[in-house]
mmCIF file of C-alpha atoms in Angstrom:
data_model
loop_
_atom_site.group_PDB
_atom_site.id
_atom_site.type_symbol
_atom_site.label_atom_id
_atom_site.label_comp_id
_atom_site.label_asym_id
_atom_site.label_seq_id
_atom_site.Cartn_x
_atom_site.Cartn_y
_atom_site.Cartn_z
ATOM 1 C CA UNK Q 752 0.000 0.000 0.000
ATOM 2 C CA UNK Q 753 0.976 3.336 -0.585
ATOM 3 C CA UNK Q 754 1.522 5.747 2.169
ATOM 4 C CA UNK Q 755 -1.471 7.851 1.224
ATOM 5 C CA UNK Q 756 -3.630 4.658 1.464
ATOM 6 C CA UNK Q 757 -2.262 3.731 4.513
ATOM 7 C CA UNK Q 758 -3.049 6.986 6.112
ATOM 8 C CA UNK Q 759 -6.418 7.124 4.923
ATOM 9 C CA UNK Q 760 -6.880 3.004 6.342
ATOM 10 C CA UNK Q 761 -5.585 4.391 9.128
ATOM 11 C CA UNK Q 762 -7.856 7.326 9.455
ATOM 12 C CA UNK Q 763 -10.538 6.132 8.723
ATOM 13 C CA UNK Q 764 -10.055 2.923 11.842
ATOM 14 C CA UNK Q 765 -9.549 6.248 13.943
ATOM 15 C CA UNK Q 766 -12.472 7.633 13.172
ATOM 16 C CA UNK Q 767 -14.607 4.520 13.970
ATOM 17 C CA UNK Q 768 -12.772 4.141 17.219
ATOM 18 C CA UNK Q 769 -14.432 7.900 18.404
ATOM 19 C CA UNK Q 770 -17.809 6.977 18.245
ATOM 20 C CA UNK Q 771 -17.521 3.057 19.633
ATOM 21 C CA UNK Q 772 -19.227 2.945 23.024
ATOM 22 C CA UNK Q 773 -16.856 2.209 25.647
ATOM 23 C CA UNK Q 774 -15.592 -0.242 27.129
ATOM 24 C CA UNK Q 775 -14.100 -1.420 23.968
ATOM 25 C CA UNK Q 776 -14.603 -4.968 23.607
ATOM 26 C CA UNK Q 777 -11.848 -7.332 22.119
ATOM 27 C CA UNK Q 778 -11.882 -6.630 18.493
ATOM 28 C CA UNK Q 779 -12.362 -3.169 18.878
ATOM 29 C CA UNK Q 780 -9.094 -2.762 20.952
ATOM 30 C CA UNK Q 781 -6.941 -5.011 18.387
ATOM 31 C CA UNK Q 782 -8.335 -2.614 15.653
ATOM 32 C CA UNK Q 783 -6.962 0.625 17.809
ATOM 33 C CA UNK Q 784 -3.984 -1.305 18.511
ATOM 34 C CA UNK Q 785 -3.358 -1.871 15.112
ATOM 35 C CA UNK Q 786 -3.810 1.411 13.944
ATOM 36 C CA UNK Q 787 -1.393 2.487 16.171
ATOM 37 C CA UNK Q 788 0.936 -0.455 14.558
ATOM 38 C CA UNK Q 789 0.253 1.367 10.876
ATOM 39 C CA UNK Q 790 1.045 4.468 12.234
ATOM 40 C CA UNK Q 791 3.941 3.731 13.780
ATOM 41 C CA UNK Q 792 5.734 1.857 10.639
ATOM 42 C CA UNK Q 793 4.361 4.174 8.641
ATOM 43 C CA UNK Q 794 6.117 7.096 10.278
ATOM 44 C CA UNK Q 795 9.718 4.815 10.593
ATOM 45 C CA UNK Q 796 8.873 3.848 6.381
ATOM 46 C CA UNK Q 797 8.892 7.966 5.541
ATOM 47 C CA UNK Q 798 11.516 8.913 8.010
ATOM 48 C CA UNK Q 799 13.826 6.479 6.668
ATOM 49 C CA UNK Q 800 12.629 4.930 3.561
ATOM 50 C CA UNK Q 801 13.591 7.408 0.826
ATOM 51 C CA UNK Q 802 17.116 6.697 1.795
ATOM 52 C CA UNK Q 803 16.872 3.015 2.025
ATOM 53 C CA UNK Q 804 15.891 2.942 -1.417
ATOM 54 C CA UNK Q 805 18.230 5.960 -2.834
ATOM 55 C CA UNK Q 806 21.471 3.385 -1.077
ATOM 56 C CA UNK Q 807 19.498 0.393 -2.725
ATOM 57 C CA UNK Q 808 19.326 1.705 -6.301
ATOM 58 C CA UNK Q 809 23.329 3.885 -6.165
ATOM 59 C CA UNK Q 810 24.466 -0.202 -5.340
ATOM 60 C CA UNK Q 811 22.681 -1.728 -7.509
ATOM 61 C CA UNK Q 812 23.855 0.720 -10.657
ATOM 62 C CA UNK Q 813 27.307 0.428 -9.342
ATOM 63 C CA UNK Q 814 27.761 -3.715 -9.488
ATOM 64 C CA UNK Q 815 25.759 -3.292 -13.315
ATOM 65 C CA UNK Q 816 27.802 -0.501 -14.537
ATOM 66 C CA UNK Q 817 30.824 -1.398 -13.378
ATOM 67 C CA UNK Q 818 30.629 -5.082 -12.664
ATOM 68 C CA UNK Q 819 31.079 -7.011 -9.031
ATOM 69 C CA UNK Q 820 34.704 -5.614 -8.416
ATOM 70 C CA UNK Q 821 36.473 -9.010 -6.971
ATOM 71 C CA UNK Q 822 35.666 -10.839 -9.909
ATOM 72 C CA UNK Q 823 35.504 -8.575 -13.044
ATOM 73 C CA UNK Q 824 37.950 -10.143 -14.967
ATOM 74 C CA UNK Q 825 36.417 -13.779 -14.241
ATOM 75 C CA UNK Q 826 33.206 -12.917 -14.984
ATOM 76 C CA UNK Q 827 33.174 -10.702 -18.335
ATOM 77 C CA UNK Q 828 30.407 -12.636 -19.424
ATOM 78 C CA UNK Q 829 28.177 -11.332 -16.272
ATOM 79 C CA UNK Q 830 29.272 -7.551 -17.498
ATOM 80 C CA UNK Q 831 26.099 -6.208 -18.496
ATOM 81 C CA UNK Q 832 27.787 -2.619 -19.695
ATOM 82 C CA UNK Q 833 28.432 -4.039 -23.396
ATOM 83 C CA UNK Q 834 30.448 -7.120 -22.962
ATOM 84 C CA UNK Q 835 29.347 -9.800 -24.413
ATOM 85 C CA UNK Q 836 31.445 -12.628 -23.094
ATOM 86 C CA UNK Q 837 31.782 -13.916 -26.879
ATOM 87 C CA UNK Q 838 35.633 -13.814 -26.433
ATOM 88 C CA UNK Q 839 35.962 -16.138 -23.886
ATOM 89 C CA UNK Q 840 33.818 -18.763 -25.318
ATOM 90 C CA UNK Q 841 35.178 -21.824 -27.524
ATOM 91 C CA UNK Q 842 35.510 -22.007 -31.029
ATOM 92 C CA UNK Q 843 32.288 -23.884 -32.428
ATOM 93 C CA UNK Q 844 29.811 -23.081 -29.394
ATOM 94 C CA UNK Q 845 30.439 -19.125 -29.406
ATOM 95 C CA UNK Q 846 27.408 -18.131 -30.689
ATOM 96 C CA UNK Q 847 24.812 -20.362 -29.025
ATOM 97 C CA UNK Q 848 26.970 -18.734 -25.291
ATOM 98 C CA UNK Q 849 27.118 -15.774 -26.206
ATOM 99 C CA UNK Q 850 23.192 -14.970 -27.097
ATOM 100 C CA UNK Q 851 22.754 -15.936 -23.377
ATOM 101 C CA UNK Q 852 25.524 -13.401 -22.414
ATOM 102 C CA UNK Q 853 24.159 -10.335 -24.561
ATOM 103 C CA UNK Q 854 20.795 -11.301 -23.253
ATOM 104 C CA UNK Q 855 21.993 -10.760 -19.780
ATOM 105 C CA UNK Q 856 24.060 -7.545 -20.913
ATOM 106 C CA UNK Q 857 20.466 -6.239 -22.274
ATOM 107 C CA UNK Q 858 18.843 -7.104 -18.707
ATOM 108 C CA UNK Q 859 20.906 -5.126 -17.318
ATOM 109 C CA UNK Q 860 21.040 -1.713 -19.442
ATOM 110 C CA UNK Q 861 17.283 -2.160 -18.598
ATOM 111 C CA UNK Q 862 17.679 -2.323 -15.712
ATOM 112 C CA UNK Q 863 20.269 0.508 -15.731
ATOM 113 C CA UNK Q 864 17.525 2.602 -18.011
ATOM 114 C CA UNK Q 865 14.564 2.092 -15.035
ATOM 115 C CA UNK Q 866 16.867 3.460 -12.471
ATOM 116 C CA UNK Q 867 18.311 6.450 -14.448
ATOM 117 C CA UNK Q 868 14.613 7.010 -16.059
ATOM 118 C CA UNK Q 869 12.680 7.039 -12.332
ATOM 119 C CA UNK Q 870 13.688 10.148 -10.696
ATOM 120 C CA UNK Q 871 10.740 8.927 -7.590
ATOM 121 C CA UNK Q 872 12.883 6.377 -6.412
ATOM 122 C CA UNK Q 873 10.584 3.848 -6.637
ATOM 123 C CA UNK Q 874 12.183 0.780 -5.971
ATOM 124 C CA UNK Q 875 9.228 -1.406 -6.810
ATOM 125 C CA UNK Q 876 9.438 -0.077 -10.223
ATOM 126 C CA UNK Q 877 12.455 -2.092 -10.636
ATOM 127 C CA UNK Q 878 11.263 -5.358 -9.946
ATOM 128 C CA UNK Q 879 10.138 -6.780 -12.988
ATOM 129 C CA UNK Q 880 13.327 -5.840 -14.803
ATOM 130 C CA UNK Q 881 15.055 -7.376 -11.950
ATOM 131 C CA UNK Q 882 13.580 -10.399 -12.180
ATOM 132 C CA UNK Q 883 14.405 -10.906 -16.257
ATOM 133 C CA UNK Q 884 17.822 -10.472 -15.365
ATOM 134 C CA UNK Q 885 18.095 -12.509 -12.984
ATOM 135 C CA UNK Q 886 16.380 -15.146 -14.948
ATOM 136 C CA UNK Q 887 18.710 -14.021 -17.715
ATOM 137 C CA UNK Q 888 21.723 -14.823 -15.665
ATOM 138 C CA UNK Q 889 20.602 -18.354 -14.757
ATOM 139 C CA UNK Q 890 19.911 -19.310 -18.430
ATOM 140 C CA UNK Q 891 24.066 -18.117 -19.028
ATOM 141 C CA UNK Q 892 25.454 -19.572 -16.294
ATOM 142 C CA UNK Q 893 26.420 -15.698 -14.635
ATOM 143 C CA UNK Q 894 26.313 -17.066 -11.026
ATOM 144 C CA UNK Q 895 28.459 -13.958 -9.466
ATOM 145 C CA UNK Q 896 26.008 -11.746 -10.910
ATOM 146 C CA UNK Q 897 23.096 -13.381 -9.793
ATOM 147 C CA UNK Q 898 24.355 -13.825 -6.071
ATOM 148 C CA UNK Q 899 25.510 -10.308 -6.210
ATOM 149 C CA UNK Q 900 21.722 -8.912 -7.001
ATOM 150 C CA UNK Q 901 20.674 -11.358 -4.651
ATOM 151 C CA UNK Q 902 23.049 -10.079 -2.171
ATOM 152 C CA UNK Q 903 21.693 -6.841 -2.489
ATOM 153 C CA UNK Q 904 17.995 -7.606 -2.310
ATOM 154 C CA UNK Q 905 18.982 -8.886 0.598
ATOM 155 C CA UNK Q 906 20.623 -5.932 2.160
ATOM 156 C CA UNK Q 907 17.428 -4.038 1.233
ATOM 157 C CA UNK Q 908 15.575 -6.315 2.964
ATOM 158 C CA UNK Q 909 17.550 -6.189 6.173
ATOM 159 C CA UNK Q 910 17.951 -2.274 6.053
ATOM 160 C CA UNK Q 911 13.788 -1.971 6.090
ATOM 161 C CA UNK Q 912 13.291 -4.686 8.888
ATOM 162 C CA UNK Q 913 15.812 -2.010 10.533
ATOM 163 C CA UNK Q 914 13.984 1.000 9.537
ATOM 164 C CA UNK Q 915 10.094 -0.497 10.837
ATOM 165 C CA UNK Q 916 11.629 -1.681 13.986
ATOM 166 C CA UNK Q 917 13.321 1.915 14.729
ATOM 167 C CA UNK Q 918 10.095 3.906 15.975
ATOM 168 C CA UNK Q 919 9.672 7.451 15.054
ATOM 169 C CA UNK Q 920 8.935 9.754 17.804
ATOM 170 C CA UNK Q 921 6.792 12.796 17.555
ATOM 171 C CA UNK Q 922 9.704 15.001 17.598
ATOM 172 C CA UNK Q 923 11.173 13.839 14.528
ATOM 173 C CA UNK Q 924 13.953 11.699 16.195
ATOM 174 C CA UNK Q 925 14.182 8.012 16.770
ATOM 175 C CA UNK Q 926 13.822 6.833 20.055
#
């Protein structure tokens, strides 16, 4: 959900809660209490989020520009800025490697194009080109790049479990 739909979920479970009768029974209660939840990660989400995603997306055009820097020159087939692979494939099975190569090379100026062209941020935006390349890089055999997009889906992952479990205060600070 977007933040503007959460807020208006959100609202609108506040607005309920002012005319139920009091006591609150049981369900009533778990509905304020999660309100409160949505507010709360909400608030932590557009405190921190923007920056989660602006780290996600610089990394992520770094290893496809300029490659996964231990193992550039053992994995020029995984070099999606232009590169082929063709020249280190055998004689008599080039071509039918290095269509798999260029089509992971193509994955990833797409890629590349979705972050450059989305000036939101939107990290969403980016998964379905994500996802051809890394199917792109299992069909040729590109392992380190695969692991390495992995690796950083993973790091975003981490970094917004951090960010929801950080509460905002009303101050503006983290508590």
């Amino acid at each position: 959900m977007s933040p503007a739909q959460l807020t208006a979920v959100l609202s609108g479970v506040l607005r309920e809660g002012a005319d139920w009768s009091r006591p609150l029974d049981g369900f009533q209660r778990g509905q304020l209490k999660s309100a409160s939840s949505i507010g709360r990660h909400l608030a932590s989400e557009l405190a921190g989020g923007p920056a989660v995603a602006a780290q996600f997306r610089a990394d992520l055009r770094a290893l496809l520009v300029d490659g996964p820097a231990d193992t550039a020159d053992d994995t020029q087939g995984a070099q999606p800025h232009g590169r082929s692979g063709a020249g280190k494939q055998q004689r008599g099975c080039a071509r039918s490697s290095a269509e798999p190569a260029e089509a992971v090379a193509e994955a990833a100026r797409r890629v590349v194009a979705a972050i450059d062209d989305d000036p939101s941020g939107d990290v969403a935006a980016l998964g379905a080109p994500i996802g051809d390349l890394l199917t792109a890089a299992r069909a040729a055999g590109t392992d380190d790049l695969a692991t390495a997009v992995r690796g950083l889906l993973r790091d975003l992952v981490d970094a917004e479990i951090d960010l929801l479990s950080t509460p905002v205060n009303p101050s503006g600070g983290s508590r």
